[in-house]
Coordinates of C-alpha atoms in Angstrom, one line a residue:
M1 CA 86.6 124.2 66.3
A2 CA 90.1 123.8 64.6
S3 CA 91.9 124.6 68.0
S4 CA 89.7 122.2 69.8
G5 CA 90.3 119.5 67.3
M6 CA 94.0 119.9 67.6
I7 CA 93.9 119.8 71.4
G8 CA 91.9 116.6 71.2
V9 CA 94.4 115.2 68.8
V10 CA 97.3 116.0 71.2
L11 CA 95.5 114.5 74.1
L12 CA 94.6 111.5 72.2
A13 CA 98.2 111.1 71.1
A14 CA 99.4 111.5 74.5
I15 CA 97.2 109.0 76.2
S16 CA 98.0 106.6 73.4
F17 CA 101.8 107.1 74.0
I18 CA 101.5 106.7 77.8
G19 CA 99.3 103.5 77.1
L20 CA 101.7 102.0 74.9
S21 CA 104.9 103.0 76.7
P22 CA 106.8 100.1 78.3
Q23 CA 107.2 102.4 81.3
L24 CA 103.6 101.6 82.3
G25 CA 104.6 98.2 83.0
G26 CA 102.7 94.7 82.5
K27 CA 99.4 93.3 83.6
P28 CA 98.8 90.4 85.7
T29 CA 97.0 87.3 84.5
K30 CA 93.6 86.2 85.8
A31 CA 95.4 83.3 87.6
E32 CA 97.8 85.9 89.3
R33 CA 94.8 88.1 90.4
Q34 CA 93.2 84.9 91.8
T35 CA 96.5 84.5 93.8
Y36 CA 96.3 88.0 95.2
A37 CA 92.9 87.4 96.6
K38 CA 94.2 84.7 98.7
S39 CA 96.8 87.2 100.5
G40 CA 94.0 88.7 102.5
H41 CA 95.0 92.2 101.3
Y42 CA 93.2 92.2 98.0
N43 CA 89.5 93.2 97.1
E44 CA 88.8 90.8 94.4
K45 CA 85.5 92.6 93.3
E46 CA 87.4 95.9 92.9
E47 CA 90.6 94.2 91.8
E48 CA 92.6 96.4 94.0
F49 CA 94.9 95.9 97.2
V50 CA 93.9 97.5 100.4
N51 CA 95.7 98.9 103.7
L52 CA 95.5 97.3 106.9
I53 CA 93.4 100.2 108.2
P54 CA 91.2 102.6 106.5
T55 CA 93.4 105.0 104.4
R56 CA 92.4 107.9 102.4
E57 CA 94.6 109.0 99.5
L58 CA 93.3 112.5 99.8
T59 CA 92.4 114.0 103.2
A60 CA 92.0 117.6 102.4
G61 CA 90.8 119.5 99.2
S62 CA 90.3 118.2 95.8
M63 CA 92.9 116.7 93.4
P64 CA 92.5 119.8 91.0
A65 CA 93.0 122.0 94.0
V66 CA 96.1 120.1 95.0
M67 CA 97.5 120.1 91.5
W68 CA 97.0 123.8 91.2
K69 CA 98.8 124.4 94.4
F70 CA 101.7 122.3 93.2
L71 CA 102.0 124.0 89.9
F72 CA 101.6 127.7 91.2
R73 CA 102.0 127.8 95.1
K74 CA 105.1 125.8 95.8
S75 CA 107.7 127.1 98.4
P76 CA 110.1 129.6 96.9
Q77 CA 112.8 127.1 98.3
A78 CA 111.0 124.1 96.6
A79 CA 114.3 123.2 94.9
P80 CA 117.9 124.0 96.0
P81 CA 119.7 126.7 94.3
G82 CA 122.0 124.3 92.6
P83 CA 123.2 120.7 92.6
L84 CA 123.5 119.1 96.0
P85 CA 127.0 118.0 97.3
T86 CA 127.8 114.4 96.1
Q87 CA 130.5 111.9 97.1
P88 CA 131.4 109.9 94.2
L89 CA 131.2 106.2 94.9
D90 CA 133.9 104.0 93.6
S91 CA 132.4 100.5 92.7
L92 CA 135.6 98.9 93.7
A93 CA 135.2 100.1 97.2
I94 CA 131.9 98.5 97.5
T95 CA 133.7 94.9 97.1
Q96 CA 135.8 95.8 100.1
K97 CA 133.6 94.4 102.9
T98 CA 133.6 91.7 105.4
P99 CA 130.4 89.5 106.3
E100 CA 130.2 91.3 109.6
M101 CA 130.2 94.9 108.1
V102 CA 126.9 96.8 107.6
R103 CA 127.4 99.7 105.3
V104 CA 124.5 101.8 103.7
T105 CA 124.9 104.2 100.9
W106 CA 121.8 106.8 100.0
F107 CA 121.8 108.0 96.5
G108 CA 119.1 110.6 96.9
H109 CA 115.2 110.1 97.2
S110 CA 114.9 106.5 98.4
A111 CA 117.4 104.6 96.3
S112 CA 120.1 103.1 98.7
L113 CA 122.5 100.4 98.6
V114 CA 122.6 98.2 101.8
E115 CA 125.7 96.0 102.4
I116 CA 124.9 93.4 104.9
A117 CA 126.1 89.9 105.5
G118 CA 128.6 90.2 102.6
Q119 CA 125.6 90.7 100.3
N120 CA 124.7 93.9 98.1
I121 CA 121.0 94.8 98.5
L122 CA 119.7 97.6 96.5
L123 CA 116.5 99.4 97.5
D124 CA 114.0 101.1 95.2
P125 CA 116.7 101.9 92.6
M126 CA 115.4 105.2 91.0
L127 CA 118.9 106.1 89.5
S128 CA 117.6 108.0 86.5
I129 CA 117.8 111.6 85.8
K130 CA 114.4 111.8 84.2
M131 CA 111.3 110.2 85.7
G132 CA 108.3 108.4 83.9
P133 CA 107.1 108.1 80.4
V134 CA 106.5 111.8 80.2
S135 CA 109.7 113.3 81.6
W136 CA 108.9 116.8 80.6
A137 CA 105.8 116.7 82.8
A138 CA 107.6 115.0 85.8
P139 CA 109.6 116.4 88.7
K140 CA 113.3 117.3 87.7
R141 CA 116.1 115.7 89.6
Y142 CA 118.1 118.2 91.5
N143 CA 121.6 116.7 90.2
R144 CA 122.2 115.8 86.6
S145 CA 124.5 113.1 87.8
L146 CA 124.6 110.5 90.7
A147 CA 127.2 109.1 93.0
I148 CA 127.4 106.2 90.8
A149 CA 125.9 105.2 87.3
P150 CA 123.7 102.1 87.5
E151 CA 126.0 100.5 84.9
K152 CA 129.0 100.9 87.3
L153 CA 127.3 99.1 90.2
P154 CA 128.9 95.8 91.2
P155 CA 126.8 92.6 91.2
I156 CA 123.7 92.9 93.3
A157 CA 122.4 89.9 95.2
A158 CA 119.0 91.3 95.6
V159 CA 116.8 94.4 94.5
L160 CA 114.0 95.1 97.0
I161 CA 111.1 97.2 95.5
S162 CA 108.6 98.8 97.9
H163 CA 106.0 100.0 95.4
D164 CA 105.5 100.6 91.7
H165 CA 105.5 104.4 91.7
Y166 CA 107.8 106.0 89.2
D167 CA 110.0 107.5 91.8
H168 CA 110.7 104.0 93.3
L169 CA 110.5 101.6 90.6
D170 CA 112.3 102.8 87.5
Y171 CA 112.0 101.3 84.0
E172 CA 115.3 102.7 82.7
T173 CA 117.5 101.6 85.9
I174 CA 115.7 98.2 85.7
R175 CA 116.8 97.7 82.3
K176 CA 120.3 98.7 82.8
I177 CA 120.9 96.7 86.0
K178 CA 118.8 93.5 85.4
D179 CA 121.7 91.4 84.1
K180 CA 123.8 92.0 87.1
V181 CA 121.0 91.2 89.8
G182 CA 120.8 87.9 91.3
H183 CA 117.0 88.3 92.2
F184 CA 114.2 90.7 92.5
Y185 CA 112.0 90.6 95.5
V186 CA 108.8 92.7 95.0
P187 CA 105.3 93.1 96.6
L188 CA 102.4 91.1 94.8
G189 CA 101.7 92.3 91.3
I190 CA 105.0 93.9 90.4
G191 CA 106.2 90.8 88.8
P192 CA 104.3 91.7 85.5
H193 CA 106.1 95.0 85.3
L194 CA 109.6 93.2 85.5
R195 CA 108.7 90.6 83.1
R196 CA 107.6 93.1 80.5
W197 CA 111.0 94.8 80.9
G198 CA 113.0 91.7 80.2
V199 CA 113.6 90.2 83.7
P200 CA 113.3 86.4 83.6
A201 CA 110.4 85.2 85.7
A202 CA 112.8 82.7 87.5
R203 CA 114.5 85.7 88.9
I204 CA 111.4 87.4 90.4
T205 CA 109.6 86.6 93.7
E206 CA 106.4 88.3 94.5
M207 CA 105.7 88.5 98.2
S208 CA 102.8 89.4 100.5
W209 CA 103.0 90.9 104.0
G210 CA 104.4 88.4 106.2
D211 CA 106.3 86.5 103.6
S212 CA 110.1 85.9 103.9
A213 CA 112.9 84.7 101.6
K214 CA 116.4 83.7 102.2
I215 CA 119.7 84.3 100.5
P216 CA 123.0 83.3 101.9
G217 CA 123.5 84.8 105.3
L218 CA 120.2 86.9 105.3
T219 CA 116.5 86.8 105.6
L220 CA 114.4 89.1 103.6
R221 CA 110.9 89.9 105.2
C222 CA 108.0 91.7 103.3
T223 CA 106.4 93.9 106.0
P224 CA 103.2 96.3 105.8
S225 CA 103.2 99.9 104.8
R226 CA 100.2 102.3 104.5
H227 CA 100.3 103.7 101.0
F228 CA 98.8 103.1 97.5
S229 CA 100.0 102.0 94.2
G230 CA 99.6 102.4 90.4
R231 CA 101.6 103.7 87.1
G232 CA 98.5 104.7 85.0
L233 CA 95.1 105.9 84.7
G234 CA 93.6 102.4 84.9
N235 CA 95.7 100.4 87.4
R236 CA 95.1 102.2 90.7
N237 CA 96.2 100.0 93.5
S238 CA 96.7 96.9 91.3
T239 CA 100.0 96.1 93.0
L240 CA 100.8 95.7 96.7
W241 CA 103.0 98.2 98.6
C242 CA 105.3 97.3 101.5
S243 CA 108.3 97.7 103.9
W244 CA 111.3 95.5 104.0
V245 CA 113.3 94.0 107.1
M246 CA 116.8 92.7 106.3
Q247 CA 117.9 90.2 109.0
A248 CA 121.3 88.9 109.3
T249 CA 122.8 86.8 112.1
A250 CA 123.9 89.7 114.3
K251 CA 122.5 92.9 112.4
R252 CA 119.1 94.2 111.3
V253 CA 118.1 96.9 108.9
F254 CA 114.7 98.2 108.2
Y255 CA 113.4 100.2 105.3
T256 CA 109.8 101.8 105.5
G257 CA 109.1 102.2 101.9
D258 CA 106.6 105.0 101.3
G259 CA 103.4 105.5 103.5
G260 CA 101.6 107.1 106.2
Y261 CA 102.1 106.8 110.0
G262 CA 100.2 103.8 111.6
P263 CA 100.2 101.0 114.2
H264 CA 102.2 98.7 111.8
F265 CA 105.4 100.3 112.8
A266 CA 105.1 99.3 116.5
A267 CA 104.0 95.8 115.4
I268 CA 107.0 95.5 113.1
G269 CA 109.3 96.6 116.0
R270 CA 107.7 94.1 118.5
Q271 CA 108.1 91.2 116.0
Y272 CA 111.4 91.9 114.1
G273 CA 113.2 94.6 116.1
P274 CA 115.3 96.2 117.4
F275 CA 116.9 97.3 114.3
D276 CA 120.5 98.5 114.1
L277 CA 119.4 101.1 111.3
A278 CA 116.2 102.2 109.9
L279 CA 115.9 104.0 106.5
V280 CA 112.7 106.1 106.9
E281 CA 110.5 108.0 104.5
C282 CA 110.8 111.6 105.3
G283 CA 109.8 114.1 102.7
Q284 CA 107.1 114.9 100.0
Y285 CA 104.4 115.2 102.7
N286 CA 101.4 117.6 102.6
E287 CA 98.2 118.0 104.6
S288 CA 96.1 116.6 101.7
W289 CA 98.3 113.4 101.8
A290 CA 98.3 112.9 105.7
E291 CA 97.4 109.2 105.6
I292 CA 99.8 108.0 102.8
H293 CA 102.9 110.0 103.7
M294 CA 104.5 111.0 107.0
K295 CA 105.4 114.4 108.3
P296 CA 109.0 114.5 109.6
E297 CA 107.9 114.3 113.2
Q298 CA 105.9 111.1 112.5
S299 CA 109.0 109.7 110.7
V300 CA 111.2 110.1 113.8
Q301 CA 108.4 108.4 115.7
A302 CA 108.3 105.5 113.2
A303 CA 111.9 105.1 113.9
R304 CA 111.3 104.8 117.4
D305 CA 108.4 102.4 117.0
V306 CA 110.4 100.0 115.1
R307 CA 113.2 100.3 117.9
A308 CA 115.9 101.7 115.5
A309 CA 119.3 102.4 117.1
V310 CA 120.0 104.8 114.0
M311 CA 117.6 106.6 111.8
L312 CA 118.6 107.5 108.2
P313 CA 115.9 109.8 106.5
V314 CA 115.2 109.2 103.0
H315 CA 112.6 110.2 100.3
W316 CA 114.0 113.8 100.0
G317 CA 117.2 115.3 98.4
A318 CA 116.4 114.3 94.6
F319 CA 112.9 115.6 93.6
T320 CA 110.3 118.1 94.5
E321 CA 107.0 116.3 94.7
S322 CA 105.2 118.3 97.3
L323 CA 105.0 122.0 98.4
H324 CA 107.5 122.4 101.3
A325 CA 111.0 123.5 100.8
W326 CA 113.5 121.0 99.6
N327 CA 115.4 120.8 102.8
E328 CA 112.4 121.3 105.3
P329 CA 112.1 117.4 105.8
V330 CA 115.6 116.9 107.2
T331 CA 115.4 120.3 109.1
R332 CA 112.4 119.2 110.9
A333 CA 113.4 115.5 111.4
T334 CA 116.8 116.4 113.1
A335 CA 115.1 118.7 115.4
E336 CA 112.6 116.0 116.4
A337 CA 115.3 113.5 116.7
A338 CA 117.2 115.8 119.0
R339 CA 113.9 116.4 121.2
L340 CA 113.2 112.7 121.5
G341 CA 116.8 111.4 121.8
Q342 CA 116.7 109.5 118.6
V343 CA 120.2 109.0 116.8
I344 CA 120.0 110.1 113.2
T345 CA 122.5 110.2 110.5
T346 CA 122.4 112.7 107.6
P347 CA 125.1 111.6 105.0
H348 CA 125.8 113.4 101.8
L349 CA 124.5 111.8 98.7
G350 CA 126.9 108.9 98.0
E351 CA 128.5 109.0 101.5
P352 CA 128.6 105.6 103.0
V353 CA 127.2 105.1 106.6
T354 CA 129.1 102.2 108.3
L355 CA 127.7 100.9 111.5
G356 CA 130.2 100.9 114.2
A357 CA 132.1 103.8 112.8
A358 CA 131.5 107.4 113.2
L359 CA 128.1 108.4 111.8
P360 CA 127.8 111.5 109.2
Q361 CA 125.9 114.1 110.9
T362 CA 127.0 117.4 109.4
R363 CA 124.1 119.8 108.6
W364 CA 125.2 120.1 104.9
W365 CA 121.8 121.1 103.7
E366 CA 122.0 124.5 105.4

């Protein structure tokens, strides 16, 4: 009985800590939820956002079975044998650009810096070593340092968030960079998170699928993805998820965010493509998540659907969040890209990809 009571106390303490942790984010007001209902993508009765087509979060097995496999049946190569090769990024080099140049730097997982139209655009900046409110229970980052510390980043014109999962919206990173960011563009519902973390409401724009915003030389478009959201036990799908179009006068870049394969990619390609480069989710897939994450072959097809001249696979190279080998996503994606004739670039962490110059294509992960 004493041991059971102790377990109960520990569980209660853990739940209380997580519930009180600022990492969990904020909650929308009643007026905000009424605004969400007008988006056409929100179930007001259930108080949750929905996908364009029916989408199951779990397509095979049960959640306990999936967790058991993750804990005890991961690939022997689930993580690399050591830190991944990283090219340090000089913050001064980022300032050396022209309005015509498009340069993309991937930091691992999905965090990336897009330099376009003379602007610095930061995507899903998870730039912390630890993840979430209970870091000991979260996946460990492969590298103990990144190509650049968030504090060393130059001024950022815009941060684009695809959804509110911990591996894409990071509390510690937001706190460190918020004062150097001109504006945050986020899907509906994420504004309350940022406000709780000290970002002024005047520097936050919440957007629904189809909405657009303009900054000098650039149009930012919030486009659909096929995924889900939530940072705690009681806020499943309480915020929207999305992909992003970055459209300059002469160049276009697309970022898929997270999500399963679907007809939205072809629709985005028809409406906003072709794209000079697409950053495409590629990694952390599993047969149980077939409708909310893409297999590498689907990722390549998504790049073709949006009519991307160059594909840059992301959502790998930082954390183990599924059962496959750490480098399986890029191995399969490069093979499929070769088969279909899709140009693909595979930079080291921190290695800039400059359009119009030679693309990084070494098979460094081998």
